[in-house]
C-alpha positions as a Python dict, from the first residue, in 0.01 Angstrom:
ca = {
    (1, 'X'): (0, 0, 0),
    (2, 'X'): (247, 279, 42),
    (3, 'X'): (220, 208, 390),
    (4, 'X'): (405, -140, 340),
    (5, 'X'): (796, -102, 330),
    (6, 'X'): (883, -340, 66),
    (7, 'X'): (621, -205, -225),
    (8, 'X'): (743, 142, -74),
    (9, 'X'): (1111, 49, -163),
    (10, 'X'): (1082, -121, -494),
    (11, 'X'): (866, 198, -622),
    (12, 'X'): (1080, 465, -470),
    (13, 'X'): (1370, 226, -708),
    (14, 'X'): (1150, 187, -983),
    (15, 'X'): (1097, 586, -970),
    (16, 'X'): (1489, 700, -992),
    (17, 'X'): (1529, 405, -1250),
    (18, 'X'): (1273, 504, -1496),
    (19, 'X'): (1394, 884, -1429),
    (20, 'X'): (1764, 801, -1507),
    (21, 'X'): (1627, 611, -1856),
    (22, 'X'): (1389, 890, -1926),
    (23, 'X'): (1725, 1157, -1882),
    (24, 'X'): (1948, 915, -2123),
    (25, 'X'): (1626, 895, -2369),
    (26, 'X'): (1624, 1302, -2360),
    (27, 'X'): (1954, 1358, -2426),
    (28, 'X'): (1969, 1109, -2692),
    (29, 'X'): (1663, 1245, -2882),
    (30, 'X'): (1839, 1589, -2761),
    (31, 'X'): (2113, 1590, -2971),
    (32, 'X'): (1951, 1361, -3272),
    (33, 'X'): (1725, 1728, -3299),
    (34, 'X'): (2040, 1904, -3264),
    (35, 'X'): (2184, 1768, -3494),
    (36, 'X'): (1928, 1753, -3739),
    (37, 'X'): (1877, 2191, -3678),
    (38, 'X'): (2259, 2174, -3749),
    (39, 'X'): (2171, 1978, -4087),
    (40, 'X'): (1875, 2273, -4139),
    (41, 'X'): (2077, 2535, -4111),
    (42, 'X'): (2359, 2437, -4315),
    (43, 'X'): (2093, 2366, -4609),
    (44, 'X'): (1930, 2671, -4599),
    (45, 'X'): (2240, 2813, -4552),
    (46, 'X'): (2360, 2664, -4876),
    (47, 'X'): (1998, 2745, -5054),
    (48, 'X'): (2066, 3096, -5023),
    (49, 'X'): (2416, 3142, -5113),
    (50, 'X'): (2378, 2961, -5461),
    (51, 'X'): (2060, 3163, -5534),
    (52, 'X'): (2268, 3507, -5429),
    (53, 'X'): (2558, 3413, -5623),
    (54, 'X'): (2397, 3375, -5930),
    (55, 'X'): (2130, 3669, -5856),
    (56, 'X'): (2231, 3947, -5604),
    (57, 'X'): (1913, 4105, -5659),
    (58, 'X'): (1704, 3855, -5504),
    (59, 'X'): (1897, 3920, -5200),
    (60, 'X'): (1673, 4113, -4970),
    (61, 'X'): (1368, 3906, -5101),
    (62, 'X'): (1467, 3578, -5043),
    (63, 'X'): (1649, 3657, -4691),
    (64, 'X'): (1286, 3676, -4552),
    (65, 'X'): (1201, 3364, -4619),
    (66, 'X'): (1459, 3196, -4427),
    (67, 'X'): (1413, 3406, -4092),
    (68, 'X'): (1089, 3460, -4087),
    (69, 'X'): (709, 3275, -4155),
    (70, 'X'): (608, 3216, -4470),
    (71, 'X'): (304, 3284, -4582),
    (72, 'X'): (58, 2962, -4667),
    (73, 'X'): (36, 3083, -5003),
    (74, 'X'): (391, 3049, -5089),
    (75, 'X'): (390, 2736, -4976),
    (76, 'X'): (161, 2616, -5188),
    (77, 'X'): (326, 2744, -5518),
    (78, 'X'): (676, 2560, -5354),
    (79, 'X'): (451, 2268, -5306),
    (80, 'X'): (354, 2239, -5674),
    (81, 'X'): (700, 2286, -5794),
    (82, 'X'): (873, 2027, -5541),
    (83, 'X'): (573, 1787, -5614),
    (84, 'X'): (710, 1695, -5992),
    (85, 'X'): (1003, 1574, -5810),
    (86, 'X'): (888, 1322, -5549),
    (87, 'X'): (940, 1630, -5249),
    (88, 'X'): (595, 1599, -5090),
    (89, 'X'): (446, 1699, -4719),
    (90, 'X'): (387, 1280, -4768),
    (91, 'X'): (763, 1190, -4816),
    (92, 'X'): (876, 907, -4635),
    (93, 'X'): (1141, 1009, -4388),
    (94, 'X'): (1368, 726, -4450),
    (95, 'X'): (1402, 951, -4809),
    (96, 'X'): (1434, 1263, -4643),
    (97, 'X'): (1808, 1390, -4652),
    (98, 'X'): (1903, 1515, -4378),
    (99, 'X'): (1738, 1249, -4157),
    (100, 'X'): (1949, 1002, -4304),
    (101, 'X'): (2212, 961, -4089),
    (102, 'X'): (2004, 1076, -3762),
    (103, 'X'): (1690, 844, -3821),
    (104, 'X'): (1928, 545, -3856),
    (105, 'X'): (2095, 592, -3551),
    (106, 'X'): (1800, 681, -3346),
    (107, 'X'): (1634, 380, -3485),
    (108, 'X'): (1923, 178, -3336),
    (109, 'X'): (1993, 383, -3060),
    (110, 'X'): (1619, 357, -2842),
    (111, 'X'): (1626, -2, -2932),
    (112, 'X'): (1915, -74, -2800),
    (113, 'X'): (1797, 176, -2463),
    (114, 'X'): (1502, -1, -2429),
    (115, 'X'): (1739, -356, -2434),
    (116, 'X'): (1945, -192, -2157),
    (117, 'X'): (1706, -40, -1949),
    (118, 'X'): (1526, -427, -1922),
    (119, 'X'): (1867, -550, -1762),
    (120, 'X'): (1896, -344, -1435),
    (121, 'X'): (1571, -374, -1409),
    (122, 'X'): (1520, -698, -1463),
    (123, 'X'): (1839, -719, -1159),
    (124, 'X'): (1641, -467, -953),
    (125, 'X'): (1338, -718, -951),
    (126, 'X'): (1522, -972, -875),
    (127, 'X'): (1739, -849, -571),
    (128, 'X'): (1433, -723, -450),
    (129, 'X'): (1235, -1033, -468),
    (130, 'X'): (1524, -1241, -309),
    (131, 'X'): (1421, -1014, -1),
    (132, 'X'): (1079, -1079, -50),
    (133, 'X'): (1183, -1452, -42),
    (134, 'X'): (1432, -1448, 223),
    (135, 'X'): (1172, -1282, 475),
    (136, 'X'): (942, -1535, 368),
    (137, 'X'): (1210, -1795, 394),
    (138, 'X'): (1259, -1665, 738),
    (139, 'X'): (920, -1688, 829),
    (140, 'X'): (887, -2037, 723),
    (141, 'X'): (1165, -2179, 931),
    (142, 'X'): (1072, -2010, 1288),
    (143, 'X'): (715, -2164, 1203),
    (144, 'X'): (888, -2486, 1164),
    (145, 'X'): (1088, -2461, 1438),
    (146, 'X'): (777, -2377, 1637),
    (147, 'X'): (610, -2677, 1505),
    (148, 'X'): (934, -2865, 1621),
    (149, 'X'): (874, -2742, 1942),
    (150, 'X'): (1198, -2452, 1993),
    (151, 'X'): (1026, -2136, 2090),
    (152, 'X'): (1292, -1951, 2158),
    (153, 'X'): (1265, -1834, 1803),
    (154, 'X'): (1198, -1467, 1781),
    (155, 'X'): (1102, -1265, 1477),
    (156, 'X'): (1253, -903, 1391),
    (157, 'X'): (885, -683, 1451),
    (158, 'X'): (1075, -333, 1467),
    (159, 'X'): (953, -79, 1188),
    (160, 'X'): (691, -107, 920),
    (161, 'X'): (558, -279, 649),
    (162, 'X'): (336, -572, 621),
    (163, 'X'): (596, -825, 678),
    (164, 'X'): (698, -673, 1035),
    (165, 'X'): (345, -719, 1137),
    (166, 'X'): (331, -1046, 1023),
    (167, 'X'): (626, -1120, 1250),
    (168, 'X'): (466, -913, 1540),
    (169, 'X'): (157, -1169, 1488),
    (170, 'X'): (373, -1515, 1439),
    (171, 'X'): (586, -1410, 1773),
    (172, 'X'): (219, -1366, 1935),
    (173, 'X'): (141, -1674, 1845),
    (174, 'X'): (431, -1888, 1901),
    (175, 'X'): (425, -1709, 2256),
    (176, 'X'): (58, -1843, 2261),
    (177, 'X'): (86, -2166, 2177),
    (178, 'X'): (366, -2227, 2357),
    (179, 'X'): (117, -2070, 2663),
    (180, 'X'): (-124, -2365, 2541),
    (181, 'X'): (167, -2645, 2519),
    (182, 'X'): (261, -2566, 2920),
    (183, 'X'): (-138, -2561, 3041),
    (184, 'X'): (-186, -2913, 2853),
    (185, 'X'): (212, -3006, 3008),
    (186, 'X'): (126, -2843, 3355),
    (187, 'X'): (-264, -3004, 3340),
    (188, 'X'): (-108, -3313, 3238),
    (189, 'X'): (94, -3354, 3528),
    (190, 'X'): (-188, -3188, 3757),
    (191, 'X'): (-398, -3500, 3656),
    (192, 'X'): (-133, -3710, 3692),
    (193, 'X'): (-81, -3646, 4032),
    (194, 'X'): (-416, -3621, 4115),
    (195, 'X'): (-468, -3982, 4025),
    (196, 'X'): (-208, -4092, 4223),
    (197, 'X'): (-328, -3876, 4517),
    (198, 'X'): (-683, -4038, 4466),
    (199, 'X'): (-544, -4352, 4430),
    (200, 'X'): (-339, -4331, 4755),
    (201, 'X'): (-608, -4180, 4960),
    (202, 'X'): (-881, -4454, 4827),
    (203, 'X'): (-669, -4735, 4844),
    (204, 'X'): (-679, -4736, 5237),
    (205, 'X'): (-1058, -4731, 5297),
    (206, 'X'): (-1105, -5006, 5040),
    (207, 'X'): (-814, -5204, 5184),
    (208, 'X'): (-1002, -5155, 5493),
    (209, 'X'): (-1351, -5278, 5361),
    (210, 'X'): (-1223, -5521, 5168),
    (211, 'X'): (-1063, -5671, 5516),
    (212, 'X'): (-1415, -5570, 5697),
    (213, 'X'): (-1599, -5742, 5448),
    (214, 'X'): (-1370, -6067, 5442),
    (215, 'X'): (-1420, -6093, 5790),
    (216, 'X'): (-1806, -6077, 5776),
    (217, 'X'): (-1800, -6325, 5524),
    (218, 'X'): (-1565, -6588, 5682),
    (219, 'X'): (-1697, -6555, 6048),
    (220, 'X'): (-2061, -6638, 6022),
    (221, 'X'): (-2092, -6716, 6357),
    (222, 'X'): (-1987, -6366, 6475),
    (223, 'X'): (-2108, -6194, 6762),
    (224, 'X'): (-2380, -5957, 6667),
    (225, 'X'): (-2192, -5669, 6840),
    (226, 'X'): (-1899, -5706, 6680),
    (227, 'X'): (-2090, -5747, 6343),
    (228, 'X'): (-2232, -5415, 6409),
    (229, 'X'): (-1888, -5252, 6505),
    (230, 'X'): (-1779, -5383, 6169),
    (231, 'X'): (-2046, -5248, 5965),
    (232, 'X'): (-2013, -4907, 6134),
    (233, 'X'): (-1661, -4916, 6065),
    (234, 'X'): (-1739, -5001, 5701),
    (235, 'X'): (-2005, -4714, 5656),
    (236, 'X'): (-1721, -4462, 5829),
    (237, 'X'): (-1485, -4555, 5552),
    (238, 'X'): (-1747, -4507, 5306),
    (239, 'X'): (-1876, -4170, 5421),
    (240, 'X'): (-1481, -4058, 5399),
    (241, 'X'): (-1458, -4207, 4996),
    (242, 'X'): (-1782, -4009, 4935),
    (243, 'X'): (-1654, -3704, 5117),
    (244, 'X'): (-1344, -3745, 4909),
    (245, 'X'): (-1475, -3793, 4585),
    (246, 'X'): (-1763, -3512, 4594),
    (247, 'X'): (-1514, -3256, 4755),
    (248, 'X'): (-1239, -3352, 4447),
    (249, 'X'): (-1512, -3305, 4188),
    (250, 'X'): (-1598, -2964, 4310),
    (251, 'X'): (-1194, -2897, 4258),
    (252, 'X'): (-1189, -3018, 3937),
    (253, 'X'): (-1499, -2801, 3815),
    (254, 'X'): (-1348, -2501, 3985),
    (255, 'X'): (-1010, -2543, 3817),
    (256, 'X'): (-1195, -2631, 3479),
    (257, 'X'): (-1387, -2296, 3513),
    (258, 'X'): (-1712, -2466, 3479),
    (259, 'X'): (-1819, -2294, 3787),
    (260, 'X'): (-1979, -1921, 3719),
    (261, 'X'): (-1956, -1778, 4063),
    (262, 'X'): (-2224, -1510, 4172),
    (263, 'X'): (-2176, -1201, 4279),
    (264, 'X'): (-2507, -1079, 4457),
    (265, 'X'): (-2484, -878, 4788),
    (266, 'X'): (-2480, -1104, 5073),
    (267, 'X'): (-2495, -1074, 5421),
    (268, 'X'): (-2158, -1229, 5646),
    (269, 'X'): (-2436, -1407, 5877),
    (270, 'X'): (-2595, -1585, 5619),
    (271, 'X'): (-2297, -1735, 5466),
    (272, 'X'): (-2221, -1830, 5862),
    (273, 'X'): (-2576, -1958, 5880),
    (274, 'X'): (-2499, -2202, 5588),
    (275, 'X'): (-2212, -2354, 5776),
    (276, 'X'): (-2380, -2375, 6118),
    (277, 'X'): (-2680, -2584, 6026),
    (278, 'X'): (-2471, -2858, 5829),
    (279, 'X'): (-2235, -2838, 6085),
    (280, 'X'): (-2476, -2866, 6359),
    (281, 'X'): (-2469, -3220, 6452),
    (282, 'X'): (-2082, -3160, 6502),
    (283, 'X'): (-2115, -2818, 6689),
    (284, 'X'): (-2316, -3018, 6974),
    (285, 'X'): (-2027, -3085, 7189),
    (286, 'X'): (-1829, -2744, 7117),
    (287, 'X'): (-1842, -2437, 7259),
    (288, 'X'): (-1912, -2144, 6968),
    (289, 'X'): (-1883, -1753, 7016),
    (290, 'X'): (-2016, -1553, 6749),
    (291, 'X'): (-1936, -1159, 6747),
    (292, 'X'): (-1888, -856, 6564),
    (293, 'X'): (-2137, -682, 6266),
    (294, 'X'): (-2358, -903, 6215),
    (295, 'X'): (-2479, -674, 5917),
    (296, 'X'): (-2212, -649, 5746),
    (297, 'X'): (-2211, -768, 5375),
    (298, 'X'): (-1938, -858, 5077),
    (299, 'X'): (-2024, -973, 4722),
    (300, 'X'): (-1982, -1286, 4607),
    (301, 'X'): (-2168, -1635, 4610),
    (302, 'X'): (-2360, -1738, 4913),
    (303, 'X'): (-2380, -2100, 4888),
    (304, 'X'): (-2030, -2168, 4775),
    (305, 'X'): (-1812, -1886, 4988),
    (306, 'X'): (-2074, -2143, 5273),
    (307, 'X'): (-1899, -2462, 5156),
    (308, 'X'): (-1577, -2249, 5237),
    (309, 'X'): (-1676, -2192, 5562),
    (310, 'X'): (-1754, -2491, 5612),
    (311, 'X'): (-1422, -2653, 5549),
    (312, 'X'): (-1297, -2385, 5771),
    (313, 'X'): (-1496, -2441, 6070),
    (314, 'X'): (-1490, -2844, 6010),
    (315, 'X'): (-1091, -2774, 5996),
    (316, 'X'): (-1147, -2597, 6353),
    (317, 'X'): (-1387, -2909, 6539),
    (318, 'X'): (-1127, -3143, 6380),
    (319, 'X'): (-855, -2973, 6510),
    (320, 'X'): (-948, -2753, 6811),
    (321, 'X'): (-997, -2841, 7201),
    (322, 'X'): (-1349, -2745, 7178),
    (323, 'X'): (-1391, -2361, 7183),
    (324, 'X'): (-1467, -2183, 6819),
    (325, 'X'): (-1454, -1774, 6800),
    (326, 'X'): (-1637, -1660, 6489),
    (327, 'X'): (-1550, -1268, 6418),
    (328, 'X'): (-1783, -1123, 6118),
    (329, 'X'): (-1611, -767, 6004),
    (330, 'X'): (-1696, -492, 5786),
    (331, 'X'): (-1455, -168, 5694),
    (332, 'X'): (-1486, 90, 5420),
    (333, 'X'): (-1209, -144, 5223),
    (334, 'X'): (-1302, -511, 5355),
    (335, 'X'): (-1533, -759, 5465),
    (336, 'X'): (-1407, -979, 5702),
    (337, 'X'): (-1492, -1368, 5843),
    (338, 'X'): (-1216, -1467, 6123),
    (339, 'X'): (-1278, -1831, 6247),
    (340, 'X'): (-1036, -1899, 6597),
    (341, 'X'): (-1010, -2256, 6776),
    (342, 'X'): (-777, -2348, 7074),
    (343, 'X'): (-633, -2641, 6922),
    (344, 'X'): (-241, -2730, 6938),
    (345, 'X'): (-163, -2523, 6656),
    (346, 'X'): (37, -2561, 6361),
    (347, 'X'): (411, -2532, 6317),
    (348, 'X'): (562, -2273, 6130),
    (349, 'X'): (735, -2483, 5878),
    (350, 'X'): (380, -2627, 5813),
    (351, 'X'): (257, -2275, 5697),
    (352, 'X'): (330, -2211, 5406),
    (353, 'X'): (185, -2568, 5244),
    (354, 'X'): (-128, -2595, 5440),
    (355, 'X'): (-346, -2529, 5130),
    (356, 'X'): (-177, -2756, 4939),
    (357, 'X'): (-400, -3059, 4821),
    (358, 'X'): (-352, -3367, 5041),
    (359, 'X'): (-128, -3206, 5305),
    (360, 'X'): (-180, -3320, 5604),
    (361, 'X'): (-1, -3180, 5931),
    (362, 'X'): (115, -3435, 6167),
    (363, 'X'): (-207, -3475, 6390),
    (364, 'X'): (-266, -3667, 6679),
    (365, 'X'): (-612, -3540, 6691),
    (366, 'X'): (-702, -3639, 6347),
    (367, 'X'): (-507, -3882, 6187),
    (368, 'X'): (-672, -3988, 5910),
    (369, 'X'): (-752, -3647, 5781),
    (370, 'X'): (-769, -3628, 5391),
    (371, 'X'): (-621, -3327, 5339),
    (372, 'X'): (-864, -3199, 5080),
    (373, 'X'): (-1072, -2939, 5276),
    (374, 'X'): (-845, -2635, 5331),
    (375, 'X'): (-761, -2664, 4966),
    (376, 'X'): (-1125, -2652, 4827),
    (377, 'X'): (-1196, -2300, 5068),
    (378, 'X'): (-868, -2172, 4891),
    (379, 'X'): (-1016, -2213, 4578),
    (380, 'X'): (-1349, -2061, 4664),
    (381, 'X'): (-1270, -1783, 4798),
    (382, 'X'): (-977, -1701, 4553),
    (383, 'X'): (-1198, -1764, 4230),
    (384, 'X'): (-1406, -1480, 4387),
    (385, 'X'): (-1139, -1264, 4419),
    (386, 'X'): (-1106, -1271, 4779),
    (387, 'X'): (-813, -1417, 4998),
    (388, 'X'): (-786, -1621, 5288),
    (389, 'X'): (-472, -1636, 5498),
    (390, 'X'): (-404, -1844, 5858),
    (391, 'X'): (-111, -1770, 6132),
    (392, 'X'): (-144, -1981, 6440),
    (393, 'X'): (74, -2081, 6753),
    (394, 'X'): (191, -2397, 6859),
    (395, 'X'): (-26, -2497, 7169),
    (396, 'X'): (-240, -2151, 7150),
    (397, 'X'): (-449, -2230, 6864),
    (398, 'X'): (-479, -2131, 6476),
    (399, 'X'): (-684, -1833, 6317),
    (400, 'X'): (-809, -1845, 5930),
    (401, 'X'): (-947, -1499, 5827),
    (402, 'X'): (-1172, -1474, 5476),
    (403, 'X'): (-1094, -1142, 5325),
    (404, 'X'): (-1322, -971, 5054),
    (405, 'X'): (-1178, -597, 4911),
    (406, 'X'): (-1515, -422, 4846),
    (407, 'X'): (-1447, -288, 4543),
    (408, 'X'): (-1445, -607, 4328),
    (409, 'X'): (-1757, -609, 4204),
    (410, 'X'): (-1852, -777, 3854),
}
């Protein structure tokens, strides 16, 4: 407790008030004694100069008595002669002479100390409990301005004592709920816009199914061709809502957290592997180079740093003129996967945003890409604590490169 500022303060006060009293107490009772000796003195004083005056001889006898101890005997014979006349060892003090004056005013005198002492102290507790209450006071308002919302409130936490921790802890937490209140505001508005993207990007495929389907329905005499071209129209619209949905649920579980990436030793080829043979159907027509260590490793998760990869290399069929360099690296520091195509490239002004969900580039070659892929590897490889960056040239063609620091390993 001695540790805590306030208790410190009103007992250090306490201390040099009950000192002060117990000073005024001791002189009081100081010179009440005083003057009571004084009294003594003056009586034996007067004892002994009646009994000398009327008998001289008793001089050097009785002198004794007065300045030195007396022997228990002799006070035993005084006894019985003083007891005939109410002067007993049992004599109430109110009766006693020369306590007469001094017991009266000592009886009125600590009283009336005692009386005074109660007042400052009684002011003492109360000045120091109006600090108590003012820091509580204090308290109380910032937490209702926090509740309010203001959190620009900021409790004095400098020093010690109980009550500047307790500020140190209510500034921690208004700074973490007002943490809390942004997530919710910025996840709001995340989910917000993420419905409207969804929205947007699902209302043209069902626009055109609902037309494809209308069409089917009011032409029954339609040429079987052209039925077919409509259905495989139809089924291309619905592989790109499926594509869109499943890819936008593995955001949302990545951004949630609910995904516990691995981080086993893995070899660069197999993660390649994983994106070759879904891609394979699509890799028919393109020409594919594949160099460098093909034993180098990083650590991480296979199958999703695959679905990266794949995103990647989709993004470079999609968007190439059919030639794909794969580069696997390893250093002391990094593991590297580099994936090259000889498309048309990608302005410079596009850069910076072509991670961003649902941005597309301008595309002649792909129109009615979805925007969603690039974004996905982004969050793959970054929740694993790699990177993944991309320069490219207009006309010459665009490079990704997948970068893993060694050292991260969980």
């Amino acid at each position: 407790m001695l540790r805590n500022q306030e208790f410190r303060s009103i007992l250090i006060k306490i201390m040099i008030f009950q000192l002060i009293f117990a000073s005024i107490g001791f002189i009081i009772i100081n010179l009440t004694l005083n003057k009571v000796n004084v009294s003594i003195i003056k009586r034996d004083m007067a004892f002994v100069g009646n009994i000398i005056k009327n008998n001289p001889e008793l001089k050097e006898e009785l002198i004794p008595y007065i300045t030195k101890k007396v022997s228990r005997e002799n006070i035993i014979t005084g006894q019985d002669v003083l007891q005939s006349y109410g002067y007993n060892l049992e004599m109430n003090k109110k009766n006693q002479p020369l306590f007469e004056n001094s017991h009266y005013n000592l009886q009125i005198l600590l009283p009336i100390l005692i009386f005074l002492s109660t007042i400052p102290l009684g002011i003492l507790i109360m000045i120091e409990y109006r600090k108590v209450y003012t820091k509580v006071i204090e308290v109380s308002n910032a937490a209702e301005r926090v509740v309010e919302g203001d959190f620009s409130i900021h409790l004095n936490e400098e020093g010690e004592g109980d009550f500047n921790i307790l500020n140190h802890q209510f500034n921690q937490m208004a700074n973490r709920l007002e943490n809390s209140l942004n997530r919710l505001k910025e996840e709001k508005t995340f989910l917000k816009d993420t419905i409207s993207d969804i929205s947007h990007q699902l209302k043209t495929p069902l626009s055109s199914l609902i037309i494809f389907n209308d069409l089917l329905l009011e032409n029954q005499n339609m040429e079987l061709e052209d039925r077919i071209n409509f259905l495989e129209k139809a089924k291309t619209q619905l592989d790109r809502m499926e594509w869109l949905i499943i890819n936008l649920l593995k955001v949302a579980r990545i951004e949630a957290g609910a995904i516990q990436f691995k981080r086993d030793r893995v070899l660069l080829k197999d993660v390649l592997d994983i994106a070759l043979i879904t891609l394979s159907d699509r890799l028919e027509n393109q020409s594919l180079e594949i160099k460098g260590n093909m034993d180098g490793i990083f650590y991480g998760d296979k199958d999703w740093t695959g679905e990266a990869l794949i995103n990647i290399i989709k993004n470079a069929i999609e968007h190439g003129k059919g030639e794909i360099e794969v580069i696997l690296d390893e250093t002391p520091l990094f593991s590297t996967i580099v994936v090259r195509d000889n498309g048309e490239g990608i302005d410079k002004k596009h850069l910076p945003h072509i991670f961003e969900r649902f941005y597309k580039v301008s595309s002649e070659v792909k129109p009615e890409s979805i925007g969603i892929g690039l974004n996905l590897a982004k969050l793959i490889i970054e929740s694993q604590g790699g990177t993944i960056s991309v320069k490219s040239d207009k006309n010459l063609g665009t490079e990704f490169t997948i970068s893993f620091l060694k050292r991260v390993i969980k």
